[in-house]
XYZ file of C-alpha atoms in Angstrom:
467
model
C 2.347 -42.895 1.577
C 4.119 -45.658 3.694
C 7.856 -43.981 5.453
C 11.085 -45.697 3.747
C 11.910 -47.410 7.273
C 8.126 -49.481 7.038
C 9.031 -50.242 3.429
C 12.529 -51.474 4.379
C 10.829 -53.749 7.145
C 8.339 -55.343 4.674
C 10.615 -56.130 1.568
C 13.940 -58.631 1.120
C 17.365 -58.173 1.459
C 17.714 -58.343 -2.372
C 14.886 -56.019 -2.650
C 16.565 -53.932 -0.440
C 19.619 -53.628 -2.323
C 17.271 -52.599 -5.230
C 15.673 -50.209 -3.396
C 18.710 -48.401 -2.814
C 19.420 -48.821 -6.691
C 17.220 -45.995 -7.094
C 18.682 -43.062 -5.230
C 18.418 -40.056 -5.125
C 15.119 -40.370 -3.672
C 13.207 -43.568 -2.935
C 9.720 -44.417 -3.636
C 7.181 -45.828 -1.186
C 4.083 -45.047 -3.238
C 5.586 -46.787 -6.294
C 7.584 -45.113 -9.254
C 9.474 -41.937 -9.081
C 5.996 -39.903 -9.965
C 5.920 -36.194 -8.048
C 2.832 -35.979 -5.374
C -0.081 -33.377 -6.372
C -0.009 -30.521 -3.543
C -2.854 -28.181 -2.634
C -1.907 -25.307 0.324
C -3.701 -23.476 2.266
C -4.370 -20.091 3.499
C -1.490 -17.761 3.660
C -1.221 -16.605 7.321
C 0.804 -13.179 8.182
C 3.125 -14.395 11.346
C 3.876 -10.429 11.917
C 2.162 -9.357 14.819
C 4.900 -6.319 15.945
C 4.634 -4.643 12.926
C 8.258 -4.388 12.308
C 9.703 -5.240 9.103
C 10.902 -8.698 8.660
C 12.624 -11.201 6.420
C 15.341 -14.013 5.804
C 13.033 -17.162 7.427
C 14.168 -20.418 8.725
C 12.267 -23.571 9.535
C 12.391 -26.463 11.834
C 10.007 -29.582 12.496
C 9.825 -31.227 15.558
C 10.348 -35.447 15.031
C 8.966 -36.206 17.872
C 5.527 -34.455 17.044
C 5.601 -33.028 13.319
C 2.712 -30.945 14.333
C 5.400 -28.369 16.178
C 6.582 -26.066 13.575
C 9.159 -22.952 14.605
C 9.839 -20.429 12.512
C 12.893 -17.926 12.768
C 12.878 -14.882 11.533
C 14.823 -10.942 11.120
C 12.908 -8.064 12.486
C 14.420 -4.803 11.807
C 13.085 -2.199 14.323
C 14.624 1.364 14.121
C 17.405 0.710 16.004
C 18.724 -2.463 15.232
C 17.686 -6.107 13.458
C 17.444 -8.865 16.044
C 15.665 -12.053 15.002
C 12.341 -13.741 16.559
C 10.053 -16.982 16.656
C 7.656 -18.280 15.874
C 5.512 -21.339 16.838
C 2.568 -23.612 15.949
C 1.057 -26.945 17.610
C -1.527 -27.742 15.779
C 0.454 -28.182 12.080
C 0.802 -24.556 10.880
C -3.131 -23.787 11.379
C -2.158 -21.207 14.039
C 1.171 -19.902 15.070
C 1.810 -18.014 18.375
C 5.022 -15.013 18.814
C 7.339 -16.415 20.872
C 9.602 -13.455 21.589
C 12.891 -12.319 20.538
C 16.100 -14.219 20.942
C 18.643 -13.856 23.593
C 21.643 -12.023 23.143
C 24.966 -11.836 25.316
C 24.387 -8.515 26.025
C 21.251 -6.375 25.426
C 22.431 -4.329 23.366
C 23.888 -6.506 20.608
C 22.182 -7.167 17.275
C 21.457 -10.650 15.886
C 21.089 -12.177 12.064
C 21.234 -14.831 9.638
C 18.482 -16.798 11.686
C 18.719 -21.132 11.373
C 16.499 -23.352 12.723
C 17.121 -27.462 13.270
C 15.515 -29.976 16.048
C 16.990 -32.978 17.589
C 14.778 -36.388 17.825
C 13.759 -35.402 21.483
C 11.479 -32.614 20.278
C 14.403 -29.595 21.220
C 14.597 -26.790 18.949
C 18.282 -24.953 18.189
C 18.089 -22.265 16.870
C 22.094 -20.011 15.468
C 23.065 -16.859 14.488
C 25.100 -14.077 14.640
C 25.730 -11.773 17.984
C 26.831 -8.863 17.080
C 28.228 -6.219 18.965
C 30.290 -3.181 18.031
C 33.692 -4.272 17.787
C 32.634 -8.648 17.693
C 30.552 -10.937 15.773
C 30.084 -14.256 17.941
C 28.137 -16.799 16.479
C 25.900 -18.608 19.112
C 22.897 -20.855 19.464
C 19.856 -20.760 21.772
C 17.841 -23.355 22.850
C 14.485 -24.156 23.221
C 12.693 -27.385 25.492
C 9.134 -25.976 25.336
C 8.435 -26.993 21.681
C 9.788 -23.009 20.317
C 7.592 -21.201 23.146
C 11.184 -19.866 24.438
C 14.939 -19.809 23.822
C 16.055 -19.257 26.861
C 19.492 -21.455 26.932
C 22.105 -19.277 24.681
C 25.736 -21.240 24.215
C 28.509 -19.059 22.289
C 29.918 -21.902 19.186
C 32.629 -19.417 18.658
C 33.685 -15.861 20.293
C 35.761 -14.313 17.214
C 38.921 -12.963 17.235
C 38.179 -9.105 15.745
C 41.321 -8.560 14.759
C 41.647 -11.686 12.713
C 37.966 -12.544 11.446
C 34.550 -11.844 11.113
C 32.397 -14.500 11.144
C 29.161 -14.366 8.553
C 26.268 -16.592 7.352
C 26.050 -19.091 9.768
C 23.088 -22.468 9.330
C 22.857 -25.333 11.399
C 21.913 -28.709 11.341
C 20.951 -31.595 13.130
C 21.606 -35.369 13.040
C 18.147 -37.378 13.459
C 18.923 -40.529 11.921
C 17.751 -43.242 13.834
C 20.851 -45.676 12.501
C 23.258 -42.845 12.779
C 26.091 -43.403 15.623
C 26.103 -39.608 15.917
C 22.719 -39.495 16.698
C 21.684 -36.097 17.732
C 24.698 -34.522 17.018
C 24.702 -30.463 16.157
C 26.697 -28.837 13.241
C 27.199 -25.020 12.996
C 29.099 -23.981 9.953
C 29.722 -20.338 9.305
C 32.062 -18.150 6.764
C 35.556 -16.842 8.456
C 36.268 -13.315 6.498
C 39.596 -12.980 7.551
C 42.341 -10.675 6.948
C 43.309 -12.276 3.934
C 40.747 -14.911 2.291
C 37.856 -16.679 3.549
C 36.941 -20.014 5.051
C 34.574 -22.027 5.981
C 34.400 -23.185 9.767
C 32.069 -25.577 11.623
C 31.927 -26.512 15.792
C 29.959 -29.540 16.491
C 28.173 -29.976 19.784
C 27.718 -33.785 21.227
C 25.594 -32.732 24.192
C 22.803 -31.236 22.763
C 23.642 -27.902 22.387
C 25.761 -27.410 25.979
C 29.236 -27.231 24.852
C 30.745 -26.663 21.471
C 34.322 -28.172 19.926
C 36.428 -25.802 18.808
C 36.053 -24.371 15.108
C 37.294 -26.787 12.134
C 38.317 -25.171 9.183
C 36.526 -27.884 6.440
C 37.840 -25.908 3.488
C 41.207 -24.381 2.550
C 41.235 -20.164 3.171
C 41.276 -18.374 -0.040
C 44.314 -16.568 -1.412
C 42.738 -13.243 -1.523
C 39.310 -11.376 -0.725
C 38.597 -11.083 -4.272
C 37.559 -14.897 -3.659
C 34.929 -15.769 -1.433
C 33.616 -18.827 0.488
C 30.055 -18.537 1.613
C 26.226 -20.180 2.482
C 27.643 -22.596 4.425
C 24.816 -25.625 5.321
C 25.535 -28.619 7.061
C 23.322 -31.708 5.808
C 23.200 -34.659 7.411
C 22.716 -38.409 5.623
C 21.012 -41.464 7.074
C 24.495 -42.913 7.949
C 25.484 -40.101 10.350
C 27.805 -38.892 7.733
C 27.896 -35.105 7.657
C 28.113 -32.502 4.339
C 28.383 -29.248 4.414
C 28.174 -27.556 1.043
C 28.534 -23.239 -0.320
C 29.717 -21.465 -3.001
C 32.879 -20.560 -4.018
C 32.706 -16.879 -5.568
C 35.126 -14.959 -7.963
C 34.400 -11.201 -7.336
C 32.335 -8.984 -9.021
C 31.917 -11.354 -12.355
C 32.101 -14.997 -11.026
C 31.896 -17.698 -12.362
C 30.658 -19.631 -9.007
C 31.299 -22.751 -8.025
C 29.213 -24.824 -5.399
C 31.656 -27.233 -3.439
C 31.086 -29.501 -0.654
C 33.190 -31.380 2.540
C 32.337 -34.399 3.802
C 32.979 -36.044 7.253
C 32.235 -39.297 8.612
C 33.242 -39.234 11.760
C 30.840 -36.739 13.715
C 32.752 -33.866 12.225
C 36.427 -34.444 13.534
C 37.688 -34.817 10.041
C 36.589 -33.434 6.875
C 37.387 -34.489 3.078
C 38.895 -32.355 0.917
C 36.437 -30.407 -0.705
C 34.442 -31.256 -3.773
C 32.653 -29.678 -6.944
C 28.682 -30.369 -7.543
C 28.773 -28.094 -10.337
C 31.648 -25.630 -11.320
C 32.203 -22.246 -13.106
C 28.339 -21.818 -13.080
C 27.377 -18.517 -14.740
C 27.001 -16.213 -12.232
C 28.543 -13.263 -9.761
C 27.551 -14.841 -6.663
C 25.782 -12.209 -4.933
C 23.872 -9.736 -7.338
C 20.698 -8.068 -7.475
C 17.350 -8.673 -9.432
C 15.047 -6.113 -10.767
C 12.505 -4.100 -7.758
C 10.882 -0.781 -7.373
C 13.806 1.054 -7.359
C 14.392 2.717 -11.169
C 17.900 2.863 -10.827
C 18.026 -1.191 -9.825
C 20.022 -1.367 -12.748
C 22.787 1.553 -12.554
C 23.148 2.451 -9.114
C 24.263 0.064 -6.356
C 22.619 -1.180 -3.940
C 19.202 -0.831 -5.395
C 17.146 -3.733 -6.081
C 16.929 -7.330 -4.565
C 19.765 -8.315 -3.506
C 19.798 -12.394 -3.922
C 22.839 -14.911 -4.418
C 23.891 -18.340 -5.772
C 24.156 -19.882 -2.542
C 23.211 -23.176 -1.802
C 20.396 -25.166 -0.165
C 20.847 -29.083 -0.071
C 18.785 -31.852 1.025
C 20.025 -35.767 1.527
C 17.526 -38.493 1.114
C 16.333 -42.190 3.427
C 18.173 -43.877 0.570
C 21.517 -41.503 0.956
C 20.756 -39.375 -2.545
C 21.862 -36.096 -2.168
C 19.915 -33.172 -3.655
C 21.366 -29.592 -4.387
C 19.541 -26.685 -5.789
C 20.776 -22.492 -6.171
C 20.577 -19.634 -8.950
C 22.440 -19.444 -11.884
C 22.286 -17.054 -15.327
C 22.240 -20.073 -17.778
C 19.496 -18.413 -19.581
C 19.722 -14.962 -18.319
C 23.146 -12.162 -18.388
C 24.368 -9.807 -15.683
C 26.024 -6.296 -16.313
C 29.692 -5.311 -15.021
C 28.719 -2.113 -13.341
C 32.036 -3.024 -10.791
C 29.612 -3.375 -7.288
C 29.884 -6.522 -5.240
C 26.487 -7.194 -6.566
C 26.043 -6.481 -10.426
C 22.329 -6.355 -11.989
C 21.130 -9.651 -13.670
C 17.770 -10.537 -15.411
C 16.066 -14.213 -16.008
C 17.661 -15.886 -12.635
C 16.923 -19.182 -13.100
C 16.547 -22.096 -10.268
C 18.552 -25.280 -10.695
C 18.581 -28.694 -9.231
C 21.912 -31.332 -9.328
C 21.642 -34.818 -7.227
C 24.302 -37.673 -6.893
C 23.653 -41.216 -6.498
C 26.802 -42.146 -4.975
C 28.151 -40.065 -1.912
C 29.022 -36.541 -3.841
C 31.348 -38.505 -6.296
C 29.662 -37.560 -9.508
C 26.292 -35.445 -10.016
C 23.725 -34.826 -12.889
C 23.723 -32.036 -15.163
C 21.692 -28.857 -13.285
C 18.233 -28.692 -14.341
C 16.067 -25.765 -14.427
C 12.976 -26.449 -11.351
C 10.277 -23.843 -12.928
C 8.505 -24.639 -15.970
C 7.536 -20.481 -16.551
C 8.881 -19.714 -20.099
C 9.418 -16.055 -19.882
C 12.416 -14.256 -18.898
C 11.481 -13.603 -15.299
C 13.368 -14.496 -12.180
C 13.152 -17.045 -9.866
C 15.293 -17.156 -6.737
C 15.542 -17.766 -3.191
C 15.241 -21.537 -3.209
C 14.931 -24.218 -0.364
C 14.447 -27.990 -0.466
C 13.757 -30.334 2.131
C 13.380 -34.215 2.118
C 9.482 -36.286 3.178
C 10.747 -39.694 5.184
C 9.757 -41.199 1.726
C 12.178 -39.842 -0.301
C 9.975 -37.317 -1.714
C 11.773 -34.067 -2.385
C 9.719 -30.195 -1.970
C 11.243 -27.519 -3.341
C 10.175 -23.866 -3.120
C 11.267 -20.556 -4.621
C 10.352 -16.612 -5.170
C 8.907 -16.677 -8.704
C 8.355 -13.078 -10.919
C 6.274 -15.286 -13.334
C 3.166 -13.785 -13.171
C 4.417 -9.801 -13.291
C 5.412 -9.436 -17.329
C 7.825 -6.453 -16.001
C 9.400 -8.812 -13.571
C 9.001 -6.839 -10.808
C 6.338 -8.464 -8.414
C 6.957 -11.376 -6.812
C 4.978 -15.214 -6.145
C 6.311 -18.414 -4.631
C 6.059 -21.718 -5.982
C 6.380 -24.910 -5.471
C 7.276 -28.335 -7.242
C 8.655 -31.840 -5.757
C 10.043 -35.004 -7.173
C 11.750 -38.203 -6.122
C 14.209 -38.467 -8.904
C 15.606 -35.178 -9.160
C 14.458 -35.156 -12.811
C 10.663 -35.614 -13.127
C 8.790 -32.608 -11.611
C 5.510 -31.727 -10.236
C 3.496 -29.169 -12.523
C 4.425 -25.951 -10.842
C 2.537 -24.782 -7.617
C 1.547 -21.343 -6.829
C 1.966 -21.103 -3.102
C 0.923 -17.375 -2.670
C -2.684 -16.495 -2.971
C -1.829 -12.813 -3.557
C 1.547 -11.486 -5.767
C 3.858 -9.370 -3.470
C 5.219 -6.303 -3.698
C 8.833 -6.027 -4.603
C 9.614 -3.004 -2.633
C 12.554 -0.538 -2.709
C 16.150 0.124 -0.693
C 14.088 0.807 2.532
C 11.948 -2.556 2.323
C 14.449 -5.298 1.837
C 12.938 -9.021 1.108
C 16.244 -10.977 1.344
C 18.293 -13.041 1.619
C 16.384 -16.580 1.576
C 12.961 -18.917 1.942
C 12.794 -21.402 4.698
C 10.879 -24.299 4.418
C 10.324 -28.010 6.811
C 8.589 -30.771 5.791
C 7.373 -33.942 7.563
C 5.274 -37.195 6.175
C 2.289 -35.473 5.026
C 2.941 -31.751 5.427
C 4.709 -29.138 3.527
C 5.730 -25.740 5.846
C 7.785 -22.936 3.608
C 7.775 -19.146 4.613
C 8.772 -16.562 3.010
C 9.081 -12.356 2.986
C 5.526 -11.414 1.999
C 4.662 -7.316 1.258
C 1.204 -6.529 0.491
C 1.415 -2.789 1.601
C 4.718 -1.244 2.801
C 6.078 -3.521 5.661
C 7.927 -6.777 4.347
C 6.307 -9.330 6.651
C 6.628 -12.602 7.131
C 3.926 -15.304 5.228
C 3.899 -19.026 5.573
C 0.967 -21.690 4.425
C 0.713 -25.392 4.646
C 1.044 -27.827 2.105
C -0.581 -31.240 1.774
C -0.629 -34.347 -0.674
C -3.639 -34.752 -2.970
C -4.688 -38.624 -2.173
């Protein structure tokens, strides 16, 4: 398959307007038909033999063969996260270490990984120390071997916030006039509401601006604003989407703000898809027997976003909903629901209007599927992965699978990524909160929390096109 910028070259004007007729995605090999996949081996990145989870993902643009992947180890006395790195396209990876913290003794989480077009790696998250959360970003000129350049984005306030989930991106677009700019978005819990914040650096990670709130704080806590991810499109214009959550029920809303200006203004925000069926944050069926009754047993998942824009400016948006499925009042933050289903919505033009959700797994039982992430190919192709219960009939067990299509409505037959089902595991082995996955031209990089005896480790395998 040809990139969309060598198609763009070798066709008309008019064609080119055509081209564009067909976002979301666009086409190089002809049609909107998904790509057959095959992966390979699935290769264990724990070599501490701590237990890990929540992954992150980045490709290098300048050589796609550079993978990092970020990480949460929880030792005994704290969770910090760690790297990890590959230069030969995911065949073998190398530890790179742990992450830098302002002090020693601080903890770090919610681990996000993005690269700029020179080949650095950024990677954010959350310092935490005993009376602050900062959120910060470390940076890394060796292809992931080391972070060894930490920035603060924000020092909080304790006594007005607490800042939570933070994701990054980066601008790579080669027609974008904010080429190379970085967005940081993160949730402000504050003393009364939430919001969501973002700082944008313009020197590659040196200095930050100071936060913008991009959506209106929320007139109580019993509403909350959170998964913030900033996606970038091909004309430097800037979207960061999350979900808006009624407490303990729901429904959930995913919403989105828009800038085009390098992130010194923001739109109002905007629905993708509203009152969706679901608490928000809840928890799925493990080894625990009480999952059920007694919170905060079981997996504990959510109806946050992940969102993906395309050459030809389509934007993609996929999370979990109960459309099929039911949760149970038992008044936690987190009720119990069955039959979580994945769902996909795109827009053709700019976040203005978007398709009806459509469910990503073709399984037919009631089992769960959760923890998605999608990422764009140069061609327009989108991959999509997920955690899958499919092949356990007392959805407990876990797989993940994959699927990909241009049009955001024609899917690729189902892929099992995992060559062995994991274990679920119990309160003291926690899987969550989300996949990772990068892609580049011809290669297809997820990972994912992986438990095959009792340490959750972390698994990732590389995909390829059938040609």
């Amino acid at each position: 398959m040809s990139g969309y910028a060598r198609l763009v070259a070798a066709v008309s004007s008019s064609a080119v307007l055509l081209l564009a007729m067909l976002l979301p995605g666009t086409s190089s090999a002809g049609g909107n038909t998904p790509v057959p996949v095959t992966f390979g081996p699935n290769i264990d990145l724990n070599v501490n033999n701590v237990p890990q989870r929540e992954t992150t993902v980045a490709v290098n643009p300048k050589d796609p063969k550079n993978i990092v992947v970020g990480n949460i180890d929880r030792f005994s006395s704290r969770n910090t996260n760690s790297f990890s790195f590959t230069t030969d396209g995911g065949q073998t990876w190398t530890l790179g270490g742990l992450v830098p913290l302002e002090n020693n003794s601080d903890m770090a989480q919610d681990p996000a990984l993005a690269a700029d077009t020179d080949g650095n790696f950024y990677y954010s998250y959350l310092d935490i120390k005993q009376h602050r959360t900062d959120v910060v970003a470390a940076k890394s000129m060796d292809g992931g071997r080391s972070f060894s350049t930490l920035s603060v984005v924000h020092q909080s306030d304790p006594s007005l916030e607490v800042p939570d989930k933070d994701y990054i991106g980066a601008d790579t677009w080669p027609g974008s006039p904010f080429l190379n700019n970085l967005y940081v978005a993160w949730t402000s819990i504050e003393l009364v509401g939430y919001r969501i914040m973002v700082a944008v650096s313009r020197d590659r990670g040196i200095t930050w601006s100071n936060p913008i709130a991009v959506s209106p704080a929320t007139s109580s806590n019993n509403e909350a604003l959170e998964g913030a991810l900033p996606v970038v499109a091909p004309d430097g214009t800037v979207y960061i989407f999350y979900a808006d959550i009624v407490f303990v029920t729901g429904p959930t809303s995913i919403r989105f703000s828009r800038s085009a200006d390098g992130g010194r203004t923001w739109s109002k925000p905007a629905a993708v898809a509203s009152s969706l069926p679901s608490p928000g944050f809840f928890r799925l069926k493990n080894d625990d027997p009480g999952w059920d009754t007694t919170y905060p047993l079981g997996i504990l998942s959510s109806t946050l976003p992940t969102a993906a824009i395309a050459p030809g400016g389509g934007l993609f948006v996929a999370w979990v909903d109960f459309s099929n499925g039911s949760c149970a009042n038992d008044g936690s933050i987190s009720p119990p629901c069955t039959n979580a289903d994945v769902r996909l919505a795109f827009s053709k033009n700019r976040g203005k209007t978007w398709s009806a959700p459509v469910k990503v797994s073709d399984e037919t039982n009631a089992t769960d599927q959760f923890f998605p992430w999608i990422a764009i190919h140069p061609d327009g192709l989108l991959s999509l992965i997920w955690t899958d219960k499919r092949l356990d009939p007392n959805n407990i067990n876990y797989d993940v699978f994959y699927t990909n299509t241009f049009d955001g409505s024609t899917f690729l037959p189902n892929v099992r990524v995992t060559t062995t089902t994991a274990l679920s595991g119990n309160l003291q082995t926690r899987i969550g909160d989300y996949n990772g996955m990068a892609v580049s031209a011809d290669g297809i990089f997820p990972a994912w929390t992986h438990m095959v005896s009792g340490t959750p480790d972390i698994f990732t395998a590389v995909g390829h096109f059938v040609k």
